[in-house]
């Protein structure tokens, strides 16, 4: 048996990020990293450790009046010659370069370091590091915990360490995908008048998409920008056949003030008269920045909170009634990029923000 | 070695059709049928036989003032449990059912029968039975002869035995396929405003296609109906990506009064401002029914000639300056169909028409 990789959590959060990145953990292959995290925390008297598959839950039970959940996923998208990590300086800014540096091992590094060091936080903390975030929602480790052991996700507030440039990003837009279909009559294209062209019938669908003006909606003080877009289009049988079916794949990103059902109703209205099939729906999440704990967190961290546009697992907390925000080092634009890299300063900033809040947060 | 299949050309044209259909000859596998035809005609003193690959040319050299070319392909599209052929009666009409009955072994049956029987036709005749018509144009046996031995296709008039319900169908529309493309900027669909949606930009292309009114154009007394149709549409990267490219595959069937270059110029005008790539072009063929031989043929056969909408090999003759028409038994709608079947009466009618004309045609 090979020696299991070891983590040294007494190192700086930058060095811990480096250690985490150099243990490959592409979705489905997180066991080694989960083992290392579990081993590094086992024995810490202030933590109860629970393992569920390749998810690790570590929580304090100090009898505080409030409990916060702080979570991050430990898997990455596939490696593309960007492991091991390395230092890089661009325009005078120091970075750690490599797969996972942004999405989201820097965030996890800060979390595991604070989990071990903060033996007496001002609130009880449930730390969760989970598997399978970068693949099908059905495999998501946080989703598995939410459905099998929802009590582990219970809390008054939640923070997801997704990259947000170490600025608080509240909630997230909902995400709906539908297929809009037209139907015609197949015929040889030399005698087109015998048939009916389903692709031509898509013209008003594209007109609607091209002229649609997306809303900007204020929710709990943050302005969410919506979007309605074709993300795919298909149709056609052969070069000499009038097609009898065509389809536009439409993606609607909707503000968290709208429910999934309301989003579907909106698209049925926008595409009235067309065949519409819902293929994917994820509810949005309100930012929840009006909660007392959230306000303290915003104060401790500083900076102006922003809305999160992309869907993240904060919506899973939101669905359980737990207000949740995104807060982690790294620019989301670099997530999944081959030149993924996190600014070293952001790792330190994230650590400072979380440490300050958890040390002083008022129960 | 298996015994080569034998043809009995003293049988009726219906029985010869049956014999031809029961020798499978899917494109690329025509050798056995070509051998059988060659063997059946070898020894006929009035015919010079030339073999080129799996094409058989049989011609009279009687010193007549005029020469006509009468041709048909011997390959079929793939068999789908419809060989051997069988008799079928539907609504009191007798049919021969099976692969190739329509496209176009009934036509070939009439031709090989008359080739052997008409030892002294009123015009010299070049009979051509060729391979690879149902596949890529690059493999087409008639195209191979036209390019390698164009003298074999020389004549004053040509008849192609493609199914036309034993009614003369003159010329054919041209066939042009182009790809109309739009380009945008890729972005995550959660931040669509960072990108530019190429699929949305197809809206005016589909509007143009949906509202286009195709022409009806009289050429040499026949009215050709044009058609402009999307035969394919594609675009999209993933369910969460604003697509940076989209494409409509457009098929233009144009009257033979318009050259290929003119057809391209027309589409460049129709889709002005869009990226346009020509992917396939086949010139049309004028019906040539104003030629003296053609007029005699129309008289001998009877009935009102019609325009041929689909592209056929008559265009290869047209390109060589030989007026050409389609004339053969079978409803083209049943070509390639799994229930392909030819009305028995049409085989006899086609034989009568050709025999009468070839016996009496005036040089």
XYZ file of C-alpha atoms in Angstrom:
726
model
C 0.000 0.000 0.000
C 1.329 3.459 -0.848
C 1.817 5.868 2.038
C -1.240 8.121 2.410
C -0.418 11.802 1.760
C -0.040 13.859 4.979
C -1.197 17.413 5.554
C 0.647 19.830 7.827
C -2.048 22.198 9.132
C 0.444 24.224 11.172
C 1.715 25.711 7.887
C 0.348 28.959 6.425
C -2.924 28.857 4.502
C -0.888 29.432 1.310
C 1.275 26.387 2.071
C -1.782 24.316 2.946
C -3.345 25.349 -0.390
C -0.204 24.091 -2.108
C -0.392 20.777 -0.216
C -4.089 20.331 -1.100
C -3.522 21.108 -4.793
C -0.697 18.616 -5.029
C -2.979 15.779 -3.929
C -5.010 15.239 -7.136
C -8.728 14.902 -6.412
C -10.641 15.046 -9.668
C -14.339 14.267 -9.052
C -14.700 10.583 -8.233
C -11.123 10.354 -7.000
C -11.364 12.356 -3.769
C -10.697 9.483 -1.322
C -6.980 10.234 -0.841
C -7.572 13.892 -0.060
C -10.548 13.098 2.171
C -8.352 10.599 4.073
C -5.633 13.222 4.507
C -8.054 15.845 5.846
C -9.678 13.346 8.182
C -6.271 12.211 9.490
C -5.094 15.790 10.030
C -8.108 16.684 12.194
C -8.607 13.423 14.056
C -7.483 13.910 17.645
C -8.508 17.558 17.857
C -10.494 17.505 21.102
C -12.821 20.370 20.125
C -14.033 18.621 16.973
C -16.471 15.801 16.363
C -15.489 14.121 13.072
C -18.075 12.389 10.872
C -17.238 10.705 7.583
C -19.865 10.095 4.903
C -18.396 8.628 1.730
C -15.664 11.097 0.819
C -17.282 13.953 2.699
C -15.811 14.982 6.064
C -17.866 16.833 8.662
C -16.023 18.370 11.642
C -18.074 20.239 14.210
C -17.735 21.960 17.540
C -20.275 21.268 20.251
C -19.624 24.153 22.635
C -23.256 24.892 23.419
C -23.131 28.283 21.695
C -26.452 30.006 20.980
C -25.808 30.009 17.241
C -24.323 27.569 14.793
C -22.813 28.390 11.401
C -22.012 25.929 8.633
C -18.837 26.565 6.611
C -18.406 24.296 3.616
C -16.292 23.662 0.557
C -15.895 20.949 -2.031
C -12.611 19.063 -2.326
C -12.942 17.807 -5.898
C -11.691 19.565 -9.036
C -12.416 19.429 -12.742
C -9.937 17.281 -14.731
C -6.249 18.140 -14.560
C -4.692 19.506 -17.742
C -0.946 19.550 -17.103
C -1.537 21.996 -14.260
C -0.594 19.828 -11.279
C 1.649 20.210 -9.280
C 1.013 23.833 -8.407
C 3.731 26.473 -8.655
C 4.408 30.075 -7.701
C 3.906 32.698 -10.359
C 4.237 36.488 -10.328
C 2.387 38.526 -12.958
C 2.539 42.331 -13.043
C 3.908 42.345 -9.523
C 1.079 40.196 -8.121
C 1.998 36.871 -6.510
C -0.131 33.863 -7.458
C -0.311 30.169 -6.764
C -0.928 28.530 -10.138
C -2.507 25.125 -10.799
C -5.679 23.071 -10.910
C -7.856 23.670 -7.890
C -6.052 26.787 -6.663
C -9.210 28.839 -7.335
C -11.953 26.213 -7.406
C -11.582 25.729 -4.527
C -8.677 24.371 -2.555
C -7.505 27.796 -1.336
C -10.900 28.190 0.323
C -10.691 24.681 1.781
C -7.133 25.393 3.017
C -8.327 28.417 4.992
C -11.221 26.384 6.366
C -9.242 23.328 7.525
C -6.595 25.573 9.098
C -9.205 27.543 11.080
C -11.109 24.376 11.964
C -8.017 23.082 13.774
C -6.859 26.407 15.263
C -10.107 27.945 16.486
C -10.729 25.694 19.463
C -13.235 28.099 21.026
C -15.049 30.037 18.293
C -17.769 32.518 19.285
C -20.370 30.370 17.518
C -20.564 26.642 17.089
C -19.217 25.707 13.669
C -20.054 22.788 11.408
C -17.233 22.444 8.865
C -18.101 20.370 5.784
C -15.687 19.308 3.035
C -17.431 17.337 0.367
C -17.014 15.400 -2.880
C -18.481 15.431 -6.387
C -19.362 19.098 -6.766
C -17.971 19.408 -10.295
C -20.123 16.678 -11.830
C -23.795 15.711 -12.096
C -25.958 17.220 -9.340
C -27.131 13.689 -8.534
C -23.637 12.818 -7.237
C -23.065 16.018 -5.226
C -21.716 15.176 -1.740
C -23.488 18.127 -0.091
C -26.728 17.056 -1.734
C -26.151 13.533 -0.382
C -25.676 14.854 3.170
C -28.710 17.147 2.795
C -30.866 14.208 1.856
C -29.367 11.474 4.127
C -28.368 13.495 7.198
C -29.995 16.941 6.935
C -29.275 17.621 10.612
C -25.586 17.999 9.689
C -26.462 21.024 7.540
C -28.600 22.684 10.192
C -27.482 26.155 11.307
C -28.332 29.817 11.571
C -26.109 30.866 8.681
C -23.896 29.187 6.108
C -20.793 30.171 4.205
C -19.693 28.364 1.070
C -16.023 28.871 0.225
C -16.579 29.176 -3.556
C -14.191 31.657 -5.191
C -15.507 35.218 -4.862
C -12.284 37.266 -4.752
C -12.611 37.112 -0.954
C -15.634 39.400 -1.204
C -19.025 38.274 0.062
C -21.307 37.208 -2.795
C -24.843 36.695 -1.638
C -27.317 34.062 -2.786
C -27.437 33.011 -6.419
C -29.655 33.204 -9.471
C -31.869 30.258 -10.275
C -31.110 28.189 -13.360
C -33.727 26.782 -15.724
C -33.152 24.966 -19.005
C -35.947 24.171 -21.432
C -36.177 22.783 -24.941
C -38.474 24.664 -27.309
C -39.528 22.456 -30.212
C -41.237 22.882 -33.544
C -42.713 20.114 -35.665
C -43.220 19.946 -39.416
C -43.658 17.378 -42.151
C -40.712 15.601 -43.723
C -40.348 15.745 -47.512
C -37.694 15.597 -50.206
C -36.197 19.073 -50.533
C -36.670 18.911 -54.322
C -40.409 19.061 -53.555
C -40.386 21.201 -50.438
C -44.008 22.244 -50.921
C -45.111 18.718 -50.044
C -43.656 19.137 -46.542
C -43.477 21.745 -43.798
C -40.146 23.087 -42.569
C -39.774 22.850 -38.772
C -36.533 24.876 -38.793
C -38.256 27.822 -40.482
C -40.844 27.706 -37.686
C -38.082 28.479 -35.171
C -37.780 32.006 -36.597
C -40.161 33.607 -34.061
C -38.416 31.750 -31.215
C -35.059 33.281 -32.176
C -36.709 36.676 -32.717
C -38.079 36.499 -29.182
C -34.688 35.558 -27.739
C -32.842 38.229 -29.705
C -35.199 40.999 -28.576
C -35.728 39.845 -24.969
C -34.666 42.420 -22.379
C -33.549 40.631 -19.199
C -34.613 42.079 -15.846
C -32.425 43.469 -13.103
C -34.080 42.636 -9.799
C -33.180 43.857 -6.314
C -33.391 41.101 -3.711
C -32.495 41.811 -0.055
C -30.446 44.800 -1.162
C -28.469 43.107 -3.975
C -29.259 43.598 -7.652
C -29.488 40.328 -9.633
C -29.131 40.438 -13.398
C -31.148 37.833 -15.287
C -30.405 36.256 -18.649
C -32.396 34.379 -21.311
C -30.276 32.662 -23.924
C -30.205 29.979 -26.564
C -27.386 27.647 -25.533
C -28.034 25.168 -28.321
C -29.976 24.709 -31.521
C -30.480 21.625 -33.646
C -32.504 20.219 -36.483
C -32.099 18.516 -39.823
C -32.265 15.031 -41.278
C -30.099 15.169 -44.406
C -29.005 17.674 -47.024
C -31.994 16.829 -49.229
C -34.769 16.497 -46.640
C -37.222 19.093 -45.300
C -36.827 18.660 -41.530
C -39.841 17.644 -39.476
C -38.426 18.685 -36.103
C -36.198 21.427 -34.725
C -35.235 22.510 -31.242
C -33.767 25.462 -29.387
C -32.179 24.731 -26.023
C -32.875 27.766 -23.824
C -31.192 28.711 -20.560
C -32.954 31.115 -18.189
C -31.005 32.530 -15.254
C -33.563 34.076 -12.934
C -33.341 36.266 -9.851
C -33.874 34.451 -6.517
C -37.057 36.435 -5.886
C -38.675 34.176 -8.495
C -39.397 30.527 -7.698
C -38.617 27.747 -10.125
C -42.322 27.323 -10.873
C -42.639 31.031 -11.570
C -39.633 30.864 -13.880
C -41.236 28.008 -15.834
C -44.510 29.947 -16.056
C -42.608 32.954 -17.386
C -41.015 30.896 -20.183
C -44.366 29.305 -21.055
C -45.674 32.828 -21.508
C -42.624 34.007 -23.483
C -42.830 30.984 -25.805
C -46.613 30.690 -25.858
C -47.810 28.374 -28.608
C -44.569 26.386 -28.750
C -43.840 22.932 -27.408
C -41.759 23.421 -24.252
C -39.985 20.758 -22.185
C -38.229 21.501 -18.900
C -34.889 19.679 -18.839
C -33.251 21.150 -15.749
C -34.284 23.401 -12.890
C -32.309 24.678 -9.928
C -33.949 27.140 -7.569
C -32.074 30.347 -6.809
C -31.081 31.434 -3.301
C -31.866 34.743 -1.639
C -28.750 36.423 -0.261
C -30.043 36.403 3.317
C -27.856 39.374 4.199
C -30.568 40.786 6.444
C -29.915 38.098 9.110
C -28.061 39.350 12.188
C -25.166 36.894 11.832
C -24.819 37.838 8.169
C -24.641 41.531 9.001
C -21.872 40.847 11.525
C -20.050 38.773 8.931
C -20.272 41.591 6.380
C -18.893 44.017 8.953
C -16.046 41.728 9.964
C -15.008 41.000 6.387
C -15.478 44.534 5.056
C -16.146 45.486 1.468
C -19.428 45.761 -0.398
C -21.297 42.441 -0.823
C -22.244 41.536 -4.393
C -24.838 39.253 -5.922
C -23.655 35.834 -7.126
C -24.847 35.197 -10.690
C -23.785 31.602 -11.141
C -25.681 28.850 -9.373
C -23.787 27.384 -6.415
C -24.472 25.003 -3.566
C -25.624 27.947 -1.418
C -29.019 27.128 -2.919
C -28.962 23.788 -1.054
C -28.724 25.680 2.255
C -31.320 28.160 1.108
C -33.678 25.254 0.346
C -33.206 24.050 3.945
C -34.025 27.522 5.271
C -30.426 28.409 6.121
C -29.304 31.808 4.765
C -26.028 31.328 2.913
C -23.369 33.345 1.093
C -20.315 32.604 -1.012
C -16.983 33.717 0.369
C -13.636 32.411 -0.793
C -10.332 33.402 -2.369
C -9.828 33.363 -6.135
C -11.383 34.989 -9.178
C -14.302 32.842 -10.436
C -13.331 33.733 -14.002
C -10.216 31.564 -13.527
C -12.198 28.570 -12.232
C -11.767 25.578 -14.592
C -9.301 27.582 -16.724
C -6.079 25.895 -17.726
C -4.215 28.867 -16.241
C -6.197 28.659 -13.007
C -4.361 30.717 -10.337
C -5.224 32.358 -7.044
C -3.789 35.654 -5.806
C -1.817 34.858 -2.657
C -3.139 38.005 -0.945
C -6.723 36.801 -1.334
C -5.959 33.625 0.605
C -4.629 35.679 3.507
C -7.578 38.093 3.265
C -10.072 35.254 3.416
C -8.326 33.770 6.432
C -8.341 37.150 8.211
C -12.017 37.725 7.460
C -13.210 34.356 8.681
C -10.898 34.315 11.698
C -11.979 37.772 12.823
C -15.671 36.998 12.498
C -15.517 33.551 14.119
C -13.441 34.880 16.998
C -15.705 37.811 17.681
C -19.104 36.822 16.352
C -21.715 37.483 19.002
C -23.986 34.643 19.941
C -16.571 -20.195 -57.992
C -20.333 -19.701 -57.821
C -22.218 -19.830 -61.089
C -22.737 -16.308 -62.428
C -26.426 -15.356 -62.522
C -27.946 -15.600 -66.020
C -30.483 -13.248 -67.585
C -33.136 -14.398 -70.024
C -33.800 -11.377 -72.247
C -36.441 -13.192 -74.301
C -38.791 -12.905 -71.292
C -41.226 -9.991 -70.839
C -39.913 -6.717 -69.458
C -41.791 -7.493 -66.225
C -40.008 -10.842 -65.918
C -36.664 -9.234 -66.740
C -37.333 -6.641 -64.014
C -37.880 -9.502 -61.599
C -34.629 -11.176 -62.679
C -32.671 -7.921 -62.286
C -34.141 -7.204 -58.838
C -33.255 -10.660 -57.596
C -29.566 -10.085 -58.342
C -28.620 -7.792 -55.457
C -26.518 -4.829 -56.627
C -26.232 -2.312 -53.826
C -23.788 0.450 -54.800
C -20.258 -0.959 -54.807
C -21.523 -4.489 -55.368
C -22.702 -4.217 -58.993
C -20.144 -6.577 -60.574
C -22.424 -9.645 -60.667
C -25.276 -7.782 -62.329
C -22.909 -6.040 -64.757
C -21.450 -9.462 -65.667
C -24.933 -10.853 -66.289
C -25.951 -7.963 -68.549
C -22.679 -8.141 -70.460
C -23.061 -11.904 -70.943
C -26.664 -11.580 -72.105
C -25.764 -9.071 -74.822
C -22.425 -10.441 -75.934
C -22.865 -12.088 -79.289
C -25.575 -9.712 -80.523
C -24.139 -8.760 -83.923
C -25.751 -5.294 -83.985
C -24.101 -4.218 -80.762
C -20.588 -3.106 -79.877
C -20.013 -3.878 -76.187
C -17.633 -1.817 -74.064
C -16.989 -2.457 -70.397
C -15.631 0.220 -68.078
C -15.452 -0.933 -64.460
C -18.994 -2.073 -63.758
C -20.501 0.095 -66.497
C -21.612 -1.571 -69.722
C -21.909 0.381 -72.952
C -23.705 -1.299 -75.881
C -24.036 0.662 -79.107
C -25.250 0.297 -82.630
C -23.108 1.588 -85.460
C -25.598 1.672 -88.308
C -24.501 4.970 -89.829
C -27.762 6.691 -88.918
C -27.855 10.490 -89.136
C -28.688 10.826 -85.457
C -27.550 9.081 -82.289
C -29.432 8.897 -79.004
C -28.058 7.818 -75.649
C -30.313 5.793 -73.390
C -28.953 5.164 -69.916
C -29.787 3.800 -66.505
C -27.956 2.923 -63.330
C -27.836 -0.657 -62.107
C -27.076 -0.057 -58.429
C -29.636 0.348 -55.647
C -29.702 1.798 -52.172
C -29.233 -0.782 -49.395
C -31.631 -3.682 -49.176
C -33.980 -3.732 -46.189
C -35.635 -7.150 -46.236
C -37.127 -6.315 -49.630
C -35.238 -8.747 -51.873
C -36.309 -11.040 -53.562
C -39.089 -9.200 -55.323
C -42.695 -10.392 -55.260
C -46.038 -9.697 -56.910
C -48.471 -7.535 -55.042
C -51.951 -6.248 -55.886
C -53.250 -3.136 -54.121
C -56.674 -1.643 -54.889
C -56.848 -3.690 -58.066
C -53.461 -2.456 -59.346
C -50.730 -5.033 -59.992
C -47.259 -4.193 -58.701
C -43.837 -5.756 -58.547
C -42.581 -5.095 -55.019
C -38.955 -4.984 -53.852
C -35.719 -3.027 -53.724
C -34.841 -1.583 -57.123
C -38.212 -2.165 -58.736
C -38.676 1.624 -59.043
C -35.136 2.947 -58.794
C -34.460 1.744 -61.406
C -34.332 -1.851 -62.512
C -37.696 -1.735 -64.306
C -36.262 1.005 -66.505
C -33.081 -0.998 -67.069
C -35.152 -4.105 -67.882
C -36.993 -2.286 -70.671
C -33.691 -0.919 -71.959
C -31.748 -4.202 -72.069
C -34.711 -5.948 -73.690
C -34.971 -3.318 -76.433
C -31.187 -3.177 -76.837
C -31.219 -6.848 -77.824
C -34.464 -6.847 -79.830
C -34.149 -3.650 -81.854
C -31.470 -4.737 -84.286
C -32.200 -1.901 -86.721
C -33.477 1.153 -84.837
C -34.260 4.336 -86.771
C -31.447 6.129 -84.967
C -28.149 4.853 -83.721
C -28.409 4.092 -80.021
C -25.779 4.127 -77.298
C -27.124 2.121 -74.358
C -25.345 2.749 -71.052
C -25.889 0.865 -67.781
C -23.732 2.192 -65.024
C -22.683 1.796 -61.427
C -22.536 3.927 -58.265
C -25.400 6.313 -58.882
C -26.802 6.086 -55.356
C -23.640 7.183 -53.587
C -21.148 10.060 -53.655
C -21.110 11.923 -56.978
C -17.357 11.298 -57.114
C -17.997 7.560 -57.620
C -20.781 7.904 -60.215
C -20.184 5.567 -63.170
C -21.730 7.936 -65.714
C -19.541 10.738 -64.381
C -16.513 8.432 -64.751
C -17.407 7.718 -68.394
C -18.084 11.426 -69.032
C -14.664 12.311 -67.767
C -12.621 9.329 -69.097
C -14.405 8.568 -72.363
C -16.742 11.480 -73.163
C -17.145 10.239 -76.749
C -19.289 7.385 -75.376
C -21.826 9.940 -74.142
C -21.941 11.870 -77.415
C -25.342 12.077 -79.109
C -28.150 14.296 -80.320
C -30.479 13.465 -77.478
C -30.397 11.422 -74.277
C -32.939 9.570 -72.199
C -32.290 8.607 -68.617
C -34.528 5.818 -67.344
C -35.078 7.326 -63.887
C -38.582 6.665 -62.542
C -41.073 9.212 -63.874
C -44.317 7.217 -63.955
C -43.508 6.526 -67.636
C -44.171 10.176 -68.382
C -41.455 12.368 -69.857
C -39.892 14.598 -67.227
C -37.652 17.194 -68.778
C -34.370 18.530 -67.426
C -33.925 19.079 -63.737
C -33.556 21.848 -61.208
C -30.071 22.777 -60.065
C -29.077 22.011 -56.494
C -27.011 24.294 -54.294
C -26.176 23.855 -50.623
C -24.566 26.573 -48.534
C -23.770 27.064 -44.872
C -24.757 30.431 -43.405
C -22.790 31.161 -40.256
C -22.889 33.648 -37.420
C -20.116 34.326 -34.934
C -20.313 35.631 -31.378
C -18.282 35.621 -28.203
C -18.294 32.697 -25.813
C -19.158 33.357 -22.158
C -20.640 31.615 -19.132
C -24.421 31.800 -19.443
C -24.635 33.072 -15.838
C -22.938 36.247 -17.145
C -24.377 36.338 -20.676
C -23.740 40.074 -21.030
C -19.994 39.383 -21.186
C -20.492 37.407 -24.413
C -22.436 37.660 -27.652
C -24.935 34.982 -28.656
C -24.326 33.623 -32.183
C -27.574 31.606 -32.165
C -29.630 34.746 -31.539
C -27.927 36.292 -34.567
C -29.483 33.566 -36.751
C -32.944 35.097 -36.197
C -32.889 37.226 -39.387
C -31.612 34.228 -41.401
C -34.623 32.144 -40.331
C -36.939 35.120 -40.881
C -35.614 35.391 -44.427
C -36.113 31.673 -45.087
C -39.606 31.636 -43.563
C -40.793 34.568 -45.672
C -38.978 33.687 -48.912
C -41.328 33.186 -51.861
C -39.789 30.681 -54.296
C -40.047 31.421 -58.007
C -41.861 29.406 -60.645
C -39.888 29.698 -63.850
C -40.842 28.569 -67.353
C -37.939 26.991 -69.204
C -38.430 25.598 -72.731
C -42.155 25.314 -72.068
C -41.973 23.588 -68.678
C -42.588 25.372 -65.382
C -39.929 24.700 -62.746
C -40.752 25.328 -59.122
C -37.830 26.486 -56.994
C -37.276 25.996 -53.276
C -35.136 27.598 -50.586
C -34.982 25.667 -47.353
C -33.055 25.147 -44.167
C -32.125 21.472 -44.148
C -30.064 21.702 -40.966
C -29.274 24.014 -38.085
C -26.664 23.699 -35.384
C -24.960 25.609 -32.639
C -24.127 25.383 -28.960
C -21.226 24.438 -26.726
C -22.814 23.352 -23.455
C -25.909 24.048 -21.374
C -24.151 26.880 -19.516
C -22.213 28.550 -22.333
C -23.174 31.442 -24.622
C -22.394 29.987 -28.077
C -19.818 31.728 -30.240
C -20.865 30.088 -33.513
C -24.078 28.910 -35.168
C -24.931 27.663 -38.627
C -27.904 27.116 -40.906
C -27.465 24.608 -43.698
C -29.484 25.925 -46.645
C -30.582 24.034 -49.743
C -31.527 26.005 -52.850
C -33.230 24.152 -55.724
C -33.063 26.478 -58.695
C -34.625 26.442 -62.156
C -32.295 25.332 -64.982
C -32.501 28.804 -66.549
C -30.172 29.926 -63.753
C -26.527 28.865 -63.766
C -24.782 27.632 -60.644
C -22.857 30.898 -60.381
C -26.078 32.866 -60.669
C -27.639 30.720 -57.966
C -24.701 31.438 -55.637
C -24.948 35.160 -56.408
C -28.657 35.048 -55.555
C -28.003 33.490 -52.156
C -25.208 35.984 -51.424
C -27.792 38.694 -52.032
C -30.502 36.987 -49.978
C -28.107 36.478 -47.050
C -26.139 39.697 -47.511
C -23.987 40.466 -44.488
C -23.730 36.850 -43.368
C -20.819 34.461 -43.699
C -21.715 32.062 -46.539
C -19.858 28.907 -47.594
C -20.802 26.855 -50.651
C -20.696 23.161 -49.742
C -22.274 21.585 -52.825
C -23.347 22.696 -56.269
C -24.921 20.772 -59.133
C -25.992 22.658 -62.223
C -29.534 22.154 -63.451
C -30.437 20.862 -66.891
C -32.735 22.535 -69.400
C -35.440 20.152 -70.641
C -34.317 20.416 -74.277
C -37.827 19.541 -75.453
C -37.492 22.014 -78.328
C -35.056 19.675 -80.163
C -36.570 17.830 -83.140
C -35.779 14.363 -81.778
C -37.279 15.322 -78.429
C -40.500 16.507 -80.072
C -40.807 13.200 -81.906
C -40.172 11.352 -78.649
C -42.910 13.343 -76.880
C -45.308 12.518 -79.706
C -44.456 8.818 -79.739
C -44.802 8.458 -75.974
C -47.890 10.651 -75.614
C -48.925 12.508 -72.479
C -47.928 15.944 -71.234
C -44.219 16.283 -70.354
C -43.490 17.606 -66.874
C -40.519 19.287 -65.287
C -38.236 17.123 -63.141
C -37.666 18.764 -59.775
C -35.046 16.471 -58.308
C -31.499 16.556 -59.635
C -30.641 13.562 -61.836
C -27.817 12.492 -64.108
C -29.572 14.196 -67.048
C -27.523 17.196 -65.930
C -24.340 15.315 -66.937
C -25.642 15.115 -70.502
C -26.806 18.698 -70.373
C -23.282 19.735 -69.319
C -21.933 17.961 -72.425
C -24.415 19.817 -74.619
C -26.731 16.818 -75.084
C -30.424 17.581 -74.413
C -31.767 14.949 -72.021
C -34.984 13.874 -70.373
C -36.020 11.396 -67.693
C -38.339 8.627 -68.764
C -38.880 5.427 -66.835
C -41.480 3.320 -65.046
C -42.206 3.784 -61.347
C -43.351 6.549 -59.041
C -40.311 8.502 -57.798
C -42.038 8.886 -54.429
C -41.487 5.143 -53.898
C -37.770 5.299 -54.751
C -35.679 4.244 -51.717
C -38.846 3.437 -49.773
C -38.978 0.144 -47.919
C -42.225 -0.605 -49.741
C -40.688 0.268 -53.113
C -42.960 -1.115 -55.844
C -43.548 -0.470 -59.521
C -46.919 -0.645 -61.258
C -46.692 -3.464 -63.805
C -48.624 -1.405 -66.384
C -45.983 1.321 -66.282
C -43.261 -1.134 -67.295
C -45.253 -2.127 -70.361
C -46.086 1.520 -71.154
C -42.426 2.495 -71.006
C -41.499 -0.395 -73.303
C -44.222 0.612 -75.775
C -43.145 4.261 -75.747
C -39.464 3.591 -76.311
C -40.066 0.845 -78.864
C -42.445 2.970 -80.906
C -40.119 5.949 -80.987
C -36.926 3.993 -81.702
C -38.636 2.055 -84.474
C -40.074 5.117 -86.147
C -37.840 8.006 -85.180
C -36.829 9.940 -88.194
C -33.160 10.543 -88.758
